[in-house]
mmCIF file of C-alpha atoms in Angstrom:
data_model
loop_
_atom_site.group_PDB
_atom_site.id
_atom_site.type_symbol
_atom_site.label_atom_id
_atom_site.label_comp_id
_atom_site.label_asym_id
_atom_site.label_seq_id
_atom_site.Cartn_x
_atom_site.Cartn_y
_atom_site.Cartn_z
ATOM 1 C CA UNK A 1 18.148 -12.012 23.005
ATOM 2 C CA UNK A 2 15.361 -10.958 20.819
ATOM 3 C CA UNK A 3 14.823 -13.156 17.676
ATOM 4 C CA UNK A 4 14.614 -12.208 14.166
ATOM 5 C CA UNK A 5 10.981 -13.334 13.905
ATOM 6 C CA UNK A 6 9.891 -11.379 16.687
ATOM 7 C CA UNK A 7 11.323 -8.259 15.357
ATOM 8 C CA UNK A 8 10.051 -8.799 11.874
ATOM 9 C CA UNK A 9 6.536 -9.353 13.192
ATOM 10 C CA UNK A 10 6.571 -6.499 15.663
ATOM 11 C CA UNK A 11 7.550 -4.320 12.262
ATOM 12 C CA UNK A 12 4.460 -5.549 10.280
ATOM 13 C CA UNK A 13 2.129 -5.376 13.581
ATOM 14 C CA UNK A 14 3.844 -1.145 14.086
ATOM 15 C CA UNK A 15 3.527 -0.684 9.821
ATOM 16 C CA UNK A 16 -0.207 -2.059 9.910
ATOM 17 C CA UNK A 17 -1.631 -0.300 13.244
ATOM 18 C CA UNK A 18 0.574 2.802 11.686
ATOM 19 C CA UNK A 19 -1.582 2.672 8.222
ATOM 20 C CA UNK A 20 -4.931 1.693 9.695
ATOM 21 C CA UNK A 21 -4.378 5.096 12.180
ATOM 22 C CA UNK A 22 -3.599 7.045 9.267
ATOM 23 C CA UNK A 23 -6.639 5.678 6.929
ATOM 24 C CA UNK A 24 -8.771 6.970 9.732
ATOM 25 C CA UNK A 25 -7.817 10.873 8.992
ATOM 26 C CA UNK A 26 -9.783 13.169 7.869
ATOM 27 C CA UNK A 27 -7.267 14.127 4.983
ATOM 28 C CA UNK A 28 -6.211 12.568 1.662
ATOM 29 C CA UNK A 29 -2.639 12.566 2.001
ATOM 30 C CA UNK A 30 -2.289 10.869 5.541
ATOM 31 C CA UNK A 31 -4.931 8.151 3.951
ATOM 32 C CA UNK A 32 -2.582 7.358 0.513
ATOM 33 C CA UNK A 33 0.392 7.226 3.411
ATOM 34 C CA UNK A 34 -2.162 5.111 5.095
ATOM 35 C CA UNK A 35 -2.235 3.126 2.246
ATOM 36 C CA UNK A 36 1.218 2.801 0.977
ATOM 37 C CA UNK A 37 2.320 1.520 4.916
ATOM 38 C CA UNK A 38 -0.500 -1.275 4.967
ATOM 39 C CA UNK A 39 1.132 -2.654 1.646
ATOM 40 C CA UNK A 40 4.510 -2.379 3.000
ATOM 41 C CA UNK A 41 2.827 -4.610 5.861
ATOM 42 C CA UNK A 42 1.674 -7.064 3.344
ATOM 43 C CA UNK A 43 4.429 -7.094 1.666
ATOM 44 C CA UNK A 44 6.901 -7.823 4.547
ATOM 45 C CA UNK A 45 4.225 -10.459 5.641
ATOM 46 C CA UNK A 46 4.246 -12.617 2.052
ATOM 47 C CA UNK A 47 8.050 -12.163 2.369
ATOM 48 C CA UNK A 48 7.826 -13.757 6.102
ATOM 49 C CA UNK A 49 5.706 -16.306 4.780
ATOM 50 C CA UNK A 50 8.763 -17.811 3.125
ATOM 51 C CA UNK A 51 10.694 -18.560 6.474
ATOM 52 C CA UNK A 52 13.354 -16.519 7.766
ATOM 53 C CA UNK A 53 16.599 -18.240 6.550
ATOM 54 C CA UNK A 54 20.374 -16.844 6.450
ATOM 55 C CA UNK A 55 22.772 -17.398 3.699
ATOM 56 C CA UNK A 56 20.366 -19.611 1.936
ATOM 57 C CA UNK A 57 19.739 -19.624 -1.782
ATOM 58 C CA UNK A 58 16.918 -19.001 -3.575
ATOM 59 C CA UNK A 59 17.390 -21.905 -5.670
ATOM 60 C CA UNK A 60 17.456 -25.501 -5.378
ATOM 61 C CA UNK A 61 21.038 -26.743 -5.195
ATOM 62 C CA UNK A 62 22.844 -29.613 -3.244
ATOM 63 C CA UNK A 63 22.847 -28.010 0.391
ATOM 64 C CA UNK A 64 19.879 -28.911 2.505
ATOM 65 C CA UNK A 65 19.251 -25.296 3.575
ATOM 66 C CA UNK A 66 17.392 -23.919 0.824
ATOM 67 C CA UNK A 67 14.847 -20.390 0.937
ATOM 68 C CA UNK A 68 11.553 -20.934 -0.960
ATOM 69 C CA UNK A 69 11.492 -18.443 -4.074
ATOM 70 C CA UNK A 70 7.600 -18.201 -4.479
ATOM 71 C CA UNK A 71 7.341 -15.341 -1.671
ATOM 72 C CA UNK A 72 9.717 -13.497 -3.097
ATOM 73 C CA UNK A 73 8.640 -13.408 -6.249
ATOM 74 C CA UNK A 74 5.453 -12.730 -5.197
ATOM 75 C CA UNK A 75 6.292 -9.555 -3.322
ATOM 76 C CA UNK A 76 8.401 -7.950 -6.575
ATOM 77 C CA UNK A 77 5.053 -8.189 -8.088
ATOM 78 C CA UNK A 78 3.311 -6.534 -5.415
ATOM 79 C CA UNK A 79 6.093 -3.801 -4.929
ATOM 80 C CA UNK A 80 5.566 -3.068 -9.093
ATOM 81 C CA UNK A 81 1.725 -3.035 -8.500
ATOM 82 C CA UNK A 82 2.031 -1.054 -5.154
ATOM 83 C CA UNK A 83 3.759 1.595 -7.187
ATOM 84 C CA UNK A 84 0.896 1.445 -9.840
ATOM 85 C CA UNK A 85 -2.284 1.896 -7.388
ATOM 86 C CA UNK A 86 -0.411 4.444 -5.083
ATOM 87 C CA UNK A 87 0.047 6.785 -8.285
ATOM 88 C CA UNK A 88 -3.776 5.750 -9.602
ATOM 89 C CA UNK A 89 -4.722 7.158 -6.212
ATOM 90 C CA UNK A 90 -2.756 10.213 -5.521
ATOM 91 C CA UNK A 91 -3.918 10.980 -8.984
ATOM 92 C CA UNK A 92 -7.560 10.225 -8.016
ATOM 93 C CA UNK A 93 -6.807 12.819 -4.640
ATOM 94 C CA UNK A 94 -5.433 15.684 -7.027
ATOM 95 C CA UNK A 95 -8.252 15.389 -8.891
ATOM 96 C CA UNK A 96 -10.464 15.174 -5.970
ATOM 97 C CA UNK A 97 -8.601 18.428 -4.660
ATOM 98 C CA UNK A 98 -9.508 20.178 -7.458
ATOM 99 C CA UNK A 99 -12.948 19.674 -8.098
ATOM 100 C CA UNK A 100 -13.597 19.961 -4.315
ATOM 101 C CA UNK A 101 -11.372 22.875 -3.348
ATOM 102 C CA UNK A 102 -10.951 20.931 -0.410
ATOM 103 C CA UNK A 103 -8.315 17.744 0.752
ATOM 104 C CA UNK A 104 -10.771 16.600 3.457
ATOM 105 C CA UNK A 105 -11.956 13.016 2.873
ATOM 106 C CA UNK A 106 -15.612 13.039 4.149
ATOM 107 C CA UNK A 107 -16.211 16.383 2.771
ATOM 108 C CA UNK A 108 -19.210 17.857 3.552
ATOM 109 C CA UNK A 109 -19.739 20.465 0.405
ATOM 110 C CA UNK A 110 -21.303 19.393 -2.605
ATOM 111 C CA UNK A 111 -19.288 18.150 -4.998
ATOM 112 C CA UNK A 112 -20.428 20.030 -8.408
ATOM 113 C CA UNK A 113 -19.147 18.726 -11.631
ATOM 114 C CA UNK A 114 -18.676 20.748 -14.762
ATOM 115 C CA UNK A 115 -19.127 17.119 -17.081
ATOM 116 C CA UNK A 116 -22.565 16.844 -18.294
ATOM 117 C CA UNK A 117 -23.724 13.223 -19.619
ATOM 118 C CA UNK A 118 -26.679 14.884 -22.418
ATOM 119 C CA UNK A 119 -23.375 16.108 -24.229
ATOM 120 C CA UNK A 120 -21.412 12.803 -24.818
ATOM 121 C CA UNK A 121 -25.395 11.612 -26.609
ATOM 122 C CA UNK A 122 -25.448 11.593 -30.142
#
């Protein structure tokens, strides 16, 4: 019978090598998906970090099974800044997308801006 460690780690080991394959194209999108999957890794490895315990609580009580509340806690925090630097960077492709007229990463046309820095001078 497989155990529920072995399953959880094969998950993180397919959601890693899944996200480092995709950071490696030659598009935006596939890299942000890239991205998002290697924090889903991280995150389900700071959650393993806790032990894997059933029907335990979270908090200390009077039954010697008890789950440590410090991984969790620390992967809602990730999951809320997750959120934050997958928008920041599908922003940061849009914008790249338009200035570029292209969605390839390593891009080989000049990027030409219309900002000038002499302007911003007093």
């Amino acid at each position: 019978m497989i155990s529920l460690e072995f399953l959880l780690a094969s998950g993180i080991g397919l959601l890693a090598a899944t996200g480092v394959y995709l950071i490696l194209r030659a598009r935006t999108f596939p890299v942000v998906l890239g991205l998002v999957m290697i924090g889903y890794a991280v995150n389900l490895f700071l959650f393993a970090m806790g032990r894997i315990q059933v029907n335990a609580p979270a908090i200390l009580t009077e039954t010697s099974k008890v789950t440590d509340p410090l991984p969790q806690a620390l992967v809602l925090t990730a999951i809320v800044i997750g959120f934050a630097t997958t928008a920041f960077i599908v922003q940061l492709a849009l914008r790249s997308r338009f200035e570029s007229g292209t969605d390839h990463v390593n891009s080989k046309e000049e990027v030409t801006s219309s900002y000038d820095p002499r302007e911003d001078a007093p």
